[in-house]
Coordinates of C-alpha atoms and ligand atoms in Angstrom, one line a residue:
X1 CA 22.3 3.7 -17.4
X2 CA 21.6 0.4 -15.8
X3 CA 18.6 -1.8 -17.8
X4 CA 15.7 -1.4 -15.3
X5 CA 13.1 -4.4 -14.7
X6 CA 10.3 -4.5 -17.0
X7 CA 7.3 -6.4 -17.2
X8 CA 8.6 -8.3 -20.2
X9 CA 11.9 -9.6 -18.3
X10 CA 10.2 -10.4 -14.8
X11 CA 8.2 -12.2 -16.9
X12 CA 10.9 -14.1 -18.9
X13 CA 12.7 -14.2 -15.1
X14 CA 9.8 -16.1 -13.5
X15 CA 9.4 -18.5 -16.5
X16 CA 13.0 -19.4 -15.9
X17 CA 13.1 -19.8 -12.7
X18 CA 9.3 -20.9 -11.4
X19 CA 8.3 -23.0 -14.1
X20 CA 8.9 -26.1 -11.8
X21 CA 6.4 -25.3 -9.4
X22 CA 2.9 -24.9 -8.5
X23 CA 2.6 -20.9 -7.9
X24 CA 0.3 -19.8 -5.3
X25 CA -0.7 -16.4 -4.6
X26 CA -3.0 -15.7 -1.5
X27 CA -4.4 -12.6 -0.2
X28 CA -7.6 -11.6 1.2
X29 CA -8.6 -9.0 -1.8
X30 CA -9.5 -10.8 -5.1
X31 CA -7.4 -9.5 -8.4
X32 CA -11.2 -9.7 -10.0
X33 CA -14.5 -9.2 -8.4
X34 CA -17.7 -9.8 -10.4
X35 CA -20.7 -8.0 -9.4
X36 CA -24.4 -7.6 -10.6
X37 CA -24.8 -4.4 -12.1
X38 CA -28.6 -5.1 -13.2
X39 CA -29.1 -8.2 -14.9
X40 CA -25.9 -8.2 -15.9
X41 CA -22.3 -9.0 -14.8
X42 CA -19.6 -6.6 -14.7
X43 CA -16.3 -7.7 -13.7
X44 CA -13.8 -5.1 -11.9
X45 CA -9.8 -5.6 -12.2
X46 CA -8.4 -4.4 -8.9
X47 CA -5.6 -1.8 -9.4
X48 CA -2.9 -1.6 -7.1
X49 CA 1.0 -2.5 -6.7
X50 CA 0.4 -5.5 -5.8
X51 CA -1.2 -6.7 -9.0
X52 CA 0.7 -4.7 -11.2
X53 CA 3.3 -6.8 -9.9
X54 CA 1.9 -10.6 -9.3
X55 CA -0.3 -10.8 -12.6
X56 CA 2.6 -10.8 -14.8
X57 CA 4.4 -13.1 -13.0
X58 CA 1.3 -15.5 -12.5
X59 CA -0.1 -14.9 -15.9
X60 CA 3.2 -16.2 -17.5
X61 CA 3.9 -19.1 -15.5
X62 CA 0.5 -20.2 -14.7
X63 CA -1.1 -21.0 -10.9
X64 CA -3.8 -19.9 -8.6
X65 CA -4.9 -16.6 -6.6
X66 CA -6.5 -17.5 -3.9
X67 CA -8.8 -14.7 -2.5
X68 CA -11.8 -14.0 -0.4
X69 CA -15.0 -13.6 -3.3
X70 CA -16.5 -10.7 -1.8
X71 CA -18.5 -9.5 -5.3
X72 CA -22.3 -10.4 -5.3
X73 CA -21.7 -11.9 -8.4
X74 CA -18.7 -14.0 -7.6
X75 CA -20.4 -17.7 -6.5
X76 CA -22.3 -16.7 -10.1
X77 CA -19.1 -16.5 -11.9
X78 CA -16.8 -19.9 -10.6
X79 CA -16.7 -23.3 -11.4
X80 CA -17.8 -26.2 -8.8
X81 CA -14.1 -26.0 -7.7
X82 CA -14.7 -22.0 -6.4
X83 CA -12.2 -21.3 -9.7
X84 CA -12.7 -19.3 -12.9
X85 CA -9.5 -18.5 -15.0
X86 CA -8.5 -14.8 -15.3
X87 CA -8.0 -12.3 -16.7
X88 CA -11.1 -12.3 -18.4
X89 CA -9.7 -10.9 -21.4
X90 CA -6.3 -13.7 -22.1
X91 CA -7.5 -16.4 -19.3
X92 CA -3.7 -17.6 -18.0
X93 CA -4.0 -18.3 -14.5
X94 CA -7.4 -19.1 -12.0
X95 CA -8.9 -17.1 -9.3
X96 CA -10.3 -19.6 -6.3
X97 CA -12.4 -17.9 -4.1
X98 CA -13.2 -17.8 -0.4
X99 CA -16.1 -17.6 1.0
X100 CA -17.3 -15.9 4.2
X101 CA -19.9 -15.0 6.2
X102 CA -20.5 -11.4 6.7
X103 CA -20.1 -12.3 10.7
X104 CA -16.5 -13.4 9.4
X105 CA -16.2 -10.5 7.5
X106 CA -16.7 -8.0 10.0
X107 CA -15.0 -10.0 12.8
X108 CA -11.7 -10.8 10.6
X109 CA -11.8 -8.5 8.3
X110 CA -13.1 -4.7 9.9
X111 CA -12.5 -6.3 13.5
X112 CA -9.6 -7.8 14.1
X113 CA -7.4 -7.5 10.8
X114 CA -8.2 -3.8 10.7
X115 CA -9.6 -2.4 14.6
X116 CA -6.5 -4.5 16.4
X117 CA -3.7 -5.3 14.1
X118 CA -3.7 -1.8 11.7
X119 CA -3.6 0.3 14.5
X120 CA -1.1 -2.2 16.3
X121 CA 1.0 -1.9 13.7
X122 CA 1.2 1.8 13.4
X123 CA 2.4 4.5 15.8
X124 CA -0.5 6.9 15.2
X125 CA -3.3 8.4 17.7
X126 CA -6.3 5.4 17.2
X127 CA -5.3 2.4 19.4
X128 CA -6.1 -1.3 19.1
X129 CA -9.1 -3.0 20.2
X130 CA -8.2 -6.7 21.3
X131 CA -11.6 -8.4 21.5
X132 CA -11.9 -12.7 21.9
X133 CA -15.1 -12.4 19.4
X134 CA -13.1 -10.8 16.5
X135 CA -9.5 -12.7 17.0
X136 CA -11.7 -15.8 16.8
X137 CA -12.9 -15.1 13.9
X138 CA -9.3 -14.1 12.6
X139 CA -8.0 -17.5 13.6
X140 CA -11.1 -19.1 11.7
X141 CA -10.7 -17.1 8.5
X142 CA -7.0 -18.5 7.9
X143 CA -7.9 -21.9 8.5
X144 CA -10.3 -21.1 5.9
X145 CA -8.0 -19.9 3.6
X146 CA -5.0 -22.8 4.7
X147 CA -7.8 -25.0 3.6
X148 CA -8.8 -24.0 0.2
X149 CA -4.6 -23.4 -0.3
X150 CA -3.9 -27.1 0.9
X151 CA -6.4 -28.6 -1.3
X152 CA -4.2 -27.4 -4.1
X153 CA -0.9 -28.2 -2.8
X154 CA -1.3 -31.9 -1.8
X155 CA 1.9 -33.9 -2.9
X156 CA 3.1 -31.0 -5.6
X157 CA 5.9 -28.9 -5.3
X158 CA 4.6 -25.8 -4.7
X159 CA 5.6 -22.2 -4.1
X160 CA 3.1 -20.2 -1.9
X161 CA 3.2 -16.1 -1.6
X162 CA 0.8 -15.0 1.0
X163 CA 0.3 -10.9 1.3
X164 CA -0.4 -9.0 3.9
X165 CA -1.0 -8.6 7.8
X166 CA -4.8 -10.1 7.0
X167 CA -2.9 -13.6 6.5
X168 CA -0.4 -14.0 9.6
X169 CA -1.4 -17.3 11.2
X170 CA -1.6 -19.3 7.5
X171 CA 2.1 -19.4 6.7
X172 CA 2.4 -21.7 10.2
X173 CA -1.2 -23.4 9.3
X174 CA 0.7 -24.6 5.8
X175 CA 3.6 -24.8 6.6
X176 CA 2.5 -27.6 9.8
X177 CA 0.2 -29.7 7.3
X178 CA 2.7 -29.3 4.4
X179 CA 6.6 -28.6 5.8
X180 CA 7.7 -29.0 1.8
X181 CA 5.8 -26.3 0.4
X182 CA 8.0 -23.0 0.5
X183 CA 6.0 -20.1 1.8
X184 CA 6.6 -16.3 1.7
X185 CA 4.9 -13.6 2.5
X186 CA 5.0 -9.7 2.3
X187 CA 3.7 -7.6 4.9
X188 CA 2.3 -4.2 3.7
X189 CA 2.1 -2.3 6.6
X190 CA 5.3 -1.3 9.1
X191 CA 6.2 -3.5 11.7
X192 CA 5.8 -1.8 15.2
X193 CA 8.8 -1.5 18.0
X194 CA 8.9 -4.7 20.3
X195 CA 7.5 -2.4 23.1
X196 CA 4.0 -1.6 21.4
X197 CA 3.7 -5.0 19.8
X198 CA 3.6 -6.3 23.2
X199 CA 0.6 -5.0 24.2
X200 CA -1.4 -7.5 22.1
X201 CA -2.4 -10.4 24.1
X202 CA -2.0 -13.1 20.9
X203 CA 1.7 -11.7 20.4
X204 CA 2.7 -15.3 20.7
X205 CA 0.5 -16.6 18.5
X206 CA 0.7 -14.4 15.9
X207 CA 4.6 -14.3 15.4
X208 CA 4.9 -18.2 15.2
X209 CA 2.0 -17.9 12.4
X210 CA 4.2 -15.8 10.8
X211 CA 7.2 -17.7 11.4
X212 CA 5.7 -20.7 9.4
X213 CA 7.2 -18.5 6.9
X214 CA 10.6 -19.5 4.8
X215 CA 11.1 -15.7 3.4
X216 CA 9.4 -13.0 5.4
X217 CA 9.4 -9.4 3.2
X218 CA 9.0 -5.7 4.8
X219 CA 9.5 -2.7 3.1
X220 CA 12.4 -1.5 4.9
X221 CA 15.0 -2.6 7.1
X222 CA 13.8 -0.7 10.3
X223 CA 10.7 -2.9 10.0
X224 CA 12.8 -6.3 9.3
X225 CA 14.7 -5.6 12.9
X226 CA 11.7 -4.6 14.6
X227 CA 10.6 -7.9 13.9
X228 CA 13.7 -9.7 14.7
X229 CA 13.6 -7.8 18.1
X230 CA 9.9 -9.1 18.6
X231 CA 10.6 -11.9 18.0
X232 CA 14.0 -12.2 20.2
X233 CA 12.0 -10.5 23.3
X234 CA 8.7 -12.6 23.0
X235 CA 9.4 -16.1 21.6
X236 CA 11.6 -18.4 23.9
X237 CA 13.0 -20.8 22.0
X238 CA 13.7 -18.9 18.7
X239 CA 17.1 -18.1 17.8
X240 CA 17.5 -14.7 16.0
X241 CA 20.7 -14.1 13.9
X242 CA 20.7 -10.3 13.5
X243 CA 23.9 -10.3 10.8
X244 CA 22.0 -12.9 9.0
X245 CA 18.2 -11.2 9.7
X246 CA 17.2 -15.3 10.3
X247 CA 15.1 -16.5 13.0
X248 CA 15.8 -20.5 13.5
X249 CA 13.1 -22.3 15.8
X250 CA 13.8 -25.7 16.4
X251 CA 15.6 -26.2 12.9
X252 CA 12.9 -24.2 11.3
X253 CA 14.7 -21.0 9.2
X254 CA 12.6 -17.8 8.5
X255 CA 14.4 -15.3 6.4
X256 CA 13.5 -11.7 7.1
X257 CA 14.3 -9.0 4.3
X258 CA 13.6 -6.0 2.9
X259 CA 11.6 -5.4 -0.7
X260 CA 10.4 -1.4 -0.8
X261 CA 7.7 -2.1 -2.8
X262 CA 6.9 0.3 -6.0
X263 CA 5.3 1.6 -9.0
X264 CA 5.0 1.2 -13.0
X265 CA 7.3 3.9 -13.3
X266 CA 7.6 3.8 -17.1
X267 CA 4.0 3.4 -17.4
X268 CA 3.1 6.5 -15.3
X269 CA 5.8 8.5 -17.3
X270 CA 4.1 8.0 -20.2
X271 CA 0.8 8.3 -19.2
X272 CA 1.8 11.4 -17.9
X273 CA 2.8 12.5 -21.5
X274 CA -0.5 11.5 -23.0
X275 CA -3.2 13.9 -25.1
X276 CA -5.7 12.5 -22.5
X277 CA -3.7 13.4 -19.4
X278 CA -3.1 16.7 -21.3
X279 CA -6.9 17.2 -21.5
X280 CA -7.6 15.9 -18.0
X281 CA -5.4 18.8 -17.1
X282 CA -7.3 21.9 -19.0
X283 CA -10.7 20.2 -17.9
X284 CA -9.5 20.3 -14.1
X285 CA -8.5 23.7 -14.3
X286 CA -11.6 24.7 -16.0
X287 CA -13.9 23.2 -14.1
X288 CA -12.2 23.8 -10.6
X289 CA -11.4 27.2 -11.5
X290 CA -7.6 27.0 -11.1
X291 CA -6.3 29.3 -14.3
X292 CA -2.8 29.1 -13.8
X293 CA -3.1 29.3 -9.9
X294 CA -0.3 27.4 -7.7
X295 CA -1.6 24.2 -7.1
X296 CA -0.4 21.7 -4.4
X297 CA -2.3 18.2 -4.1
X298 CA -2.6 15.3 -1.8
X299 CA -3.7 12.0 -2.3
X300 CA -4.7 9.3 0.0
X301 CA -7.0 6.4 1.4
X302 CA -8.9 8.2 3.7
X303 CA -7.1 6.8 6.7
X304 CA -6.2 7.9 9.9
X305 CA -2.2 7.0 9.4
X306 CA -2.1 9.4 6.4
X307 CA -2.5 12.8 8.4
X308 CA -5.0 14.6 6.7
X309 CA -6.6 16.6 9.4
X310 CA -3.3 17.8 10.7
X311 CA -1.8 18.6 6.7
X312 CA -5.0 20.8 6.8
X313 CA -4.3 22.7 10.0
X314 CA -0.4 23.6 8.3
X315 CA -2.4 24.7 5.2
X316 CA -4.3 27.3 7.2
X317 CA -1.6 28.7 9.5
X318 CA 0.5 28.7 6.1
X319 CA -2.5 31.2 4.3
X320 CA -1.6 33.0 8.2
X321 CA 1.8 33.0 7.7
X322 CA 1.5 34.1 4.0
X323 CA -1.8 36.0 3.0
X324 CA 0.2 37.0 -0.1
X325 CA -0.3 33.1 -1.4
X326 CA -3.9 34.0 -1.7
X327 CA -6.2 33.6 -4.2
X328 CA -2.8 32.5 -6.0
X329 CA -2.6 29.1 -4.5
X330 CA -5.1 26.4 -4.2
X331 CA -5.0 22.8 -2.1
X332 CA -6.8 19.9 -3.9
X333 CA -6.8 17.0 -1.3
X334 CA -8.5 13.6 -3.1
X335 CA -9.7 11.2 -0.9
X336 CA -10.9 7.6 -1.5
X337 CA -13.2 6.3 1.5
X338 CA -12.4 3.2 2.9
X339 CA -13.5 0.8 5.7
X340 CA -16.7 3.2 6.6
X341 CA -17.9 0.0 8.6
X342 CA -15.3 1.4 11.3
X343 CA -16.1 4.8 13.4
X344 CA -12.9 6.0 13.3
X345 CA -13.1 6.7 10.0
X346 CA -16.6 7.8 9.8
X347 CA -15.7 10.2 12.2
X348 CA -12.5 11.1 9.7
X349 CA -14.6 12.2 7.2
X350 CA -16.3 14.6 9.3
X351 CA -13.6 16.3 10.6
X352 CA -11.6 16.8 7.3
X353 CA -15.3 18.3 6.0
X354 CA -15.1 20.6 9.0
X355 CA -11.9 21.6 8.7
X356 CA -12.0 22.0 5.1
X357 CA -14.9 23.8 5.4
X358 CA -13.9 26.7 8.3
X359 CA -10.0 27.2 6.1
X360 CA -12.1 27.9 3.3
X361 CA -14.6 30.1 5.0
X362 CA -11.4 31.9 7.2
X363 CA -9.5 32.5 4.2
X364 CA -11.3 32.3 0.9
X365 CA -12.8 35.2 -0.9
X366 CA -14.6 35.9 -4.2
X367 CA -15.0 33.0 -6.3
X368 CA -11.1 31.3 -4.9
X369 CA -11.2 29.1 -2.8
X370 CA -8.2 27.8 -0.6
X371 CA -8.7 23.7 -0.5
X372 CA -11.1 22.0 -3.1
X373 CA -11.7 18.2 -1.6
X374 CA -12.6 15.3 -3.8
X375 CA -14.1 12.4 -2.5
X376 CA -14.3 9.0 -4.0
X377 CA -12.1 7.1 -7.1
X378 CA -10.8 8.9 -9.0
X379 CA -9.3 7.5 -12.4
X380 CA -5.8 7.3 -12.7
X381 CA -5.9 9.6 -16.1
X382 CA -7.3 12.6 -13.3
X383 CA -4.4 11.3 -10.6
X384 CA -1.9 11.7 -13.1
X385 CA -3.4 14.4 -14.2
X386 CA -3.5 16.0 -11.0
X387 CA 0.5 15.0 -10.7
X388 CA 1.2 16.2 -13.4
X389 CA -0.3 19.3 -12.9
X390 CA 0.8 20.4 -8.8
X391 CA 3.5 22.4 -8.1
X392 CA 3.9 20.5 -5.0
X393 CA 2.6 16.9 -3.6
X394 CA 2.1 16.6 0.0
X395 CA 2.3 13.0 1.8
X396 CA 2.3 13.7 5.5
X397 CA 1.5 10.5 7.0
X398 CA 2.0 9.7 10.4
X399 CA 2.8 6.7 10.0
X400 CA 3.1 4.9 6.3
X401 CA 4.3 1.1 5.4
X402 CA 5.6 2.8 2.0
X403 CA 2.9 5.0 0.5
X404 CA 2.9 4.8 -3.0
X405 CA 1.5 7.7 -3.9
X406 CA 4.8 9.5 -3.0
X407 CA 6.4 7.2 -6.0
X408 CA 3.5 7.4 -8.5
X409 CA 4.0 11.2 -8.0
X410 CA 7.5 11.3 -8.8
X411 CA 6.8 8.7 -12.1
X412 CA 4.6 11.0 -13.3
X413 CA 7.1 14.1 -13.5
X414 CA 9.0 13.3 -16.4
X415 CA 9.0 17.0 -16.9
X416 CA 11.4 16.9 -13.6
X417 CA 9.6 19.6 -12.0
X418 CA 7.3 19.7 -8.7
X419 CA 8.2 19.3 -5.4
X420 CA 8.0 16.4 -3.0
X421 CA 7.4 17.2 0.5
X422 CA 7.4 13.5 2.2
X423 CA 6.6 12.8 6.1
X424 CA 9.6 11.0 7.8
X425 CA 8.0 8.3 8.7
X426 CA 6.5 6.8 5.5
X427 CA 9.2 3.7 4.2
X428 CA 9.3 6.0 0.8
X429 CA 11.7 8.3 3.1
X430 CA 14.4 5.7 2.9
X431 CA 14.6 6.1 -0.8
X432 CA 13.2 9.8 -1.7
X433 CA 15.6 11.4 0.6
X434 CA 15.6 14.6 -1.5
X435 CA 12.3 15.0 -0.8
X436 CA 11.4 17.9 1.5
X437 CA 11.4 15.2 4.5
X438 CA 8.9 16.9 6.9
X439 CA 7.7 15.9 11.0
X440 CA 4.0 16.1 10.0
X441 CA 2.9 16.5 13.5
X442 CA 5.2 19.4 13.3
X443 CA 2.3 22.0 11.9
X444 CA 4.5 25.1 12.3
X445 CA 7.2 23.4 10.6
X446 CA 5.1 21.7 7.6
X447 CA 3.4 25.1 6.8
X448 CA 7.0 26.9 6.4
X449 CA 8.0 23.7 4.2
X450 CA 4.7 24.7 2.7
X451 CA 6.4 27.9 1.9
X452 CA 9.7 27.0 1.0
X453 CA 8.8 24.2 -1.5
X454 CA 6.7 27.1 -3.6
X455 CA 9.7 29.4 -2.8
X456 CA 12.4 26.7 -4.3
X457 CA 13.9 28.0 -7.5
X458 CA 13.5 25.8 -10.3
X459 CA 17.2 24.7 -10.7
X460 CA 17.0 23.0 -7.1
X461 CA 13.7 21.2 -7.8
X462 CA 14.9 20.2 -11.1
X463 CA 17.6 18.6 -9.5
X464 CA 16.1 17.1 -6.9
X465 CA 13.2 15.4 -8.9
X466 CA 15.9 13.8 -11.6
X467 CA 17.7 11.9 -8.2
X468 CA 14.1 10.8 -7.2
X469 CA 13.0 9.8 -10.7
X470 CA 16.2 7.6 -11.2
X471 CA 15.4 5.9 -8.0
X472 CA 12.1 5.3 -8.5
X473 CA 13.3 4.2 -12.0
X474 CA 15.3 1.4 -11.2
X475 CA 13.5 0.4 -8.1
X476 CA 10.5 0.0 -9.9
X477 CA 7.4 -2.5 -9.1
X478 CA 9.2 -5.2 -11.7
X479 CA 12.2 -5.2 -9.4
X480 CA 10.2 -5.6 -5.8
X481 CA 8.8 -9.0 -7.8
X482 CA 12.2 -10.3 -9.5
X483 CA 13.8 -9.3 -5.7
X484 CA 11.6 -11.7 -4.3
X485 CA 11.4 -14.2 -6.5
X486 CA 15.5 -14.2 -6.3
X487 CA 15.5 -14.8 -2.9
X488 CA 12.9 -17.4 -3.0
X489 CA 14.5 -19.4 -5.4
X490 CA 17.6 -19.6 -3.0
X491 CA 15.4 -21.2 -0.4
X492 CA 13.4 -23.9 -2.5
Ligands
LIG501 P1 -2.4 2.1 1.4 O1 -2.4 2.5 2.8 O2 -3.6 1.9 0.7 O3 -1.4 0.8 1.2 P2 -0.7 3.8 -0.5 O4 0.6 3.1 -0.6 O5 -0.6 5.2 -0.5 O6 -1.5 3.3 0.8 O7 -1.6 3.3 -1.7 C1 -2.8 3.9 -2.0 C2 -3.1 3.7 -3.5 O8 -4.5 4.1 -3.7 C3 -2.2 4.5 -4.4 O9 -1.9 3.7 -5.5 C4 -3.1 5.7 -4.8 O10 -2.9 6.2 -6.1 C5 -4.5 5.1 -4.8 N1 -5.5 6.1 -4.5 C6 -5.6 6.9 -3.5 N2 -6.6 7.7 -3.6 C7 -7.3 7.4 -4.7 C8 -8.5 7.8 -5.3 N3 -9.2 8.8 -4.8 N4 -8.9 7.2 -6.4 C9 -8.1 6.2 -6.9 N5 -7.0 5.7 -6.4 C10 -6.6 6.3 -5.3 C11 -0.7 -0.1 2.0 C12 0.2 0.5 3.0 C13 1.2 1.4 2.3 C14 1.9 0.6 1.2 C15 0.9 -0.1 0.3 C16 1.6 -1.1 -0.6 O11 -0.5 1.2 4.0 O12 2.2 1.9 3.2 O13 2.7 1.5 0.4 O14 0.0 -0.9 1.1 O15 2.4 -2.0 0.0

């Protein structure tokens, strides 16, 4: 078996090959926010790929995070610079911190970033609102942040890796002050076709931001040549090598490439075999009254691209389909609230609550119930417990960059059993193809895979899981880092 990437040689990797340069990572979240709990300070460690990935790399070479401070604690907690070194517990690298107004925040961040560009970005049933106030405040918000990045830079060789679709207009803001500094960037979310990008009236704009880039990262290749079409249809005098996926603007070279981004595989695997995950387990199925009911289990952000209200639907007309599933099989869907500033996901909530709410009342009976919802954070001892646990895990987004938790799922099986049944259109289709790939506006359709993934016999699950498992294996979160890294070193 091939030697997968692990934390210890992307971290012997980036000493190797970084150590010459200033490392700067920039995204709008902070890795570590510190907030008042009282009269005291508590300081929260963000969890999330993109950590899991970065911190290692940063913590053994040294550098800066740059980040918006959005903790009430965080001016309490820096330095007269805006830095502190983190992580709190082995200090290796420092956290500079952004400020903003909360006019900026909910103009940048809950307008534009998220009411224009999220939507823009994905083919779902919410469309973009493209408002002058809130793209203003966009274009302000990176100049703040090219600000506080060239401050650091000055006449130092320095390597700059900017995340996410928050950030588009600062890799042409450095890159214009500083043309030395090498600047990447990695774009979470899917990048539309040229057709419905063109309906935003800063297309330009935003694309030559972007374009200040050296080494542009998606998550798949479908989203690296919708870019390169975009780019192609909308910007004049760029040159667009599809063989190469390069874009060339007056001399200037921007490399566009896949990196599927990924999980602590061998982490979750373990965790998954731990006494606490094992009691996580018998306390969920005592308290939520499972016994050794079926159990199948989705996890998401509660947001509108993840097709909750629609997975719901399938779940009832499968009970219709199959009334001899119940009181034997129970749906736990988890859901973490995010960006309630926003209507649309207010109005979310509600109607998962309703339609939570009428399945249950249609269908339930004595003390069973057919879909227990969770809302809120969950640890990741329950998630994995509740992995662990499922006969089958449901992601049915409508539209998904990656979506990790179809990856964190498939970690935590080390037992190789449970089923997978994975929208199309989520990047971790690419990989997980022996997933049950499912049309999840297909309701029909997703409550008979419903029926055939509890139906599956064990030797064909088995099977299936090992082929996801060594996938997610080697193409762990270690390798989406070193991949990158690789390719940047080529460019400086
Ligand atoms: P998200 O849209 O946030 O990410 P996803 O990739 O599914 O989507 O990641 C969500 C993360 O939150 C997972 O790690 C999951 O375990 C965690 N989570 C979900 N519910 C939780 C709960 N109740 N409590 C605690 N944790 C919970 C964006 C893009 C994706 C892309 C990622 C990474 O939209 O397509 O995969 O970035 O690039």
């Amino acid at each position: 078996m091939k030697q997968a990437w692990d934390k210890e040689s992307l971290c012997q990797f980036a000493k190797a090959k970084l150590s010459d340069y200033l490392f700067i990572v920039v995204s709008n979240r902070e890795p570590y926010i510190h907030s008042y709990q009282g009269n005291e300070i508590k300081c929260e460690a963000a969890v999330g790929g993109v950590t899991t990935a970065l911190e290692p790399v940063i913590s053994a070479i040294g550098g800066i995070w740059v980040a918006h401070g959005s903790g009430d604690a965080d001016r309490a907690t820096v330095d007269s610079q805006n830095k502190l070194m983190v992580p709190p517990e082995e200090p290796r690298y420092a956290l500079k911190r952004v400020w903003l107004t909360e006019e900026e925040v909910n103009n940048y961040y809950y307008g534009f970033s998220n009411q224009a560009l999220w939507p823009l970005c994905h083919a779902v049933d919410v469309k973009p609102v493209f408002d002058e106030s809130q793209w203003d405040a966009y274009k302000k918000v990176n100049e703040v942040f090219a600000q506080s990045v060239l401050e650091e830079v000055r006449d130092r060789k320095a390597l700059v890796f900017i995340q996410d679709y928050h950030l588009a207009l600062l890799p042409g803001l450095i890159k214009r002050a500083n043309p030395e500094t090498t600047v990447a960037q990695f774009w979470h979310i899917p990048w539309p076709r040229q057709k419905a990008f063109q309906i935003c009236p800063w297309r330009e704009e935003i694309l030559n931001g972007l374009l200040g880039n050296d080494l542009l990262g998606f998550h798949t290749v479908r989203h690296c040549r919708n870019f390169l079409t975009t780019v192609n249809r909308t910007i004049a005098e760029s040159k667009v090598n599809y063989e190469k996926a390069e874009v060339t603007i007056e001399g200037k070279k921007t490399e566009i490439r896949p990196f599927p981004i990924s999980v602590d595989f061998e982490q979750l695997s373990k965790e998954a075999q731990s006494v606490e995950v094992k009691e996580e387990i018998e306390r969920l199925r005592k308290e939520l009254n499972l016994s050794d009911k079926f159990v199948g289990v989705s996890i998401d952000r509660l947001d509108y691209i993840k097709g909750i209200p629609r997975r719901l639907m399938a779940i009832g007309h499968f009970f219709e389909k199959c009334p001899e599933y119940k009181g034997k099989t129970t749906f736990i869907q988890v859901t973490v609230p995010s960006r309630t500033e926003i209507p649309s996901y207010r109005k979310l909530r509600e109607n998962i609550d309703a339609l939570a709410e009428e399945i249950n009342l249609r269908h339930g009976f004595g003390d069973w119930k057919p879909v227990i919802t969770m809302v809120g954070p969950v640890p990741t001892t329950t998630l994995v417990a509740l992995w662990s646990m499922t006969k089958l895990c449901i992601v049915s987004s409508l539209h998904d960059g990656m979506n990790l938790v179809a990856k964190e799922f498939v970690a935590s099986r080390y037992d190789n059993d449970g089923i997978l049944l994975l929208s199309r259109f989520a990047g971790a289709a690419k990989e997980l193809d022996d997933a049950l790939l499912i049309n999840p506006y297909a309701i029909d359709q997703l409550a008979a895979s419903i029926e055939e993934a509890l139906e599956m016999p064990r030797i064909e699950r088995y099977k299936r899981m090992r082929r996801k498992r060594s996938i997610v294996r080697e193409n762990n979160i270690y390798k989406w880092a070193a991949d990158i890294i690789l390719e940047l070193v080529k460019l400086v």
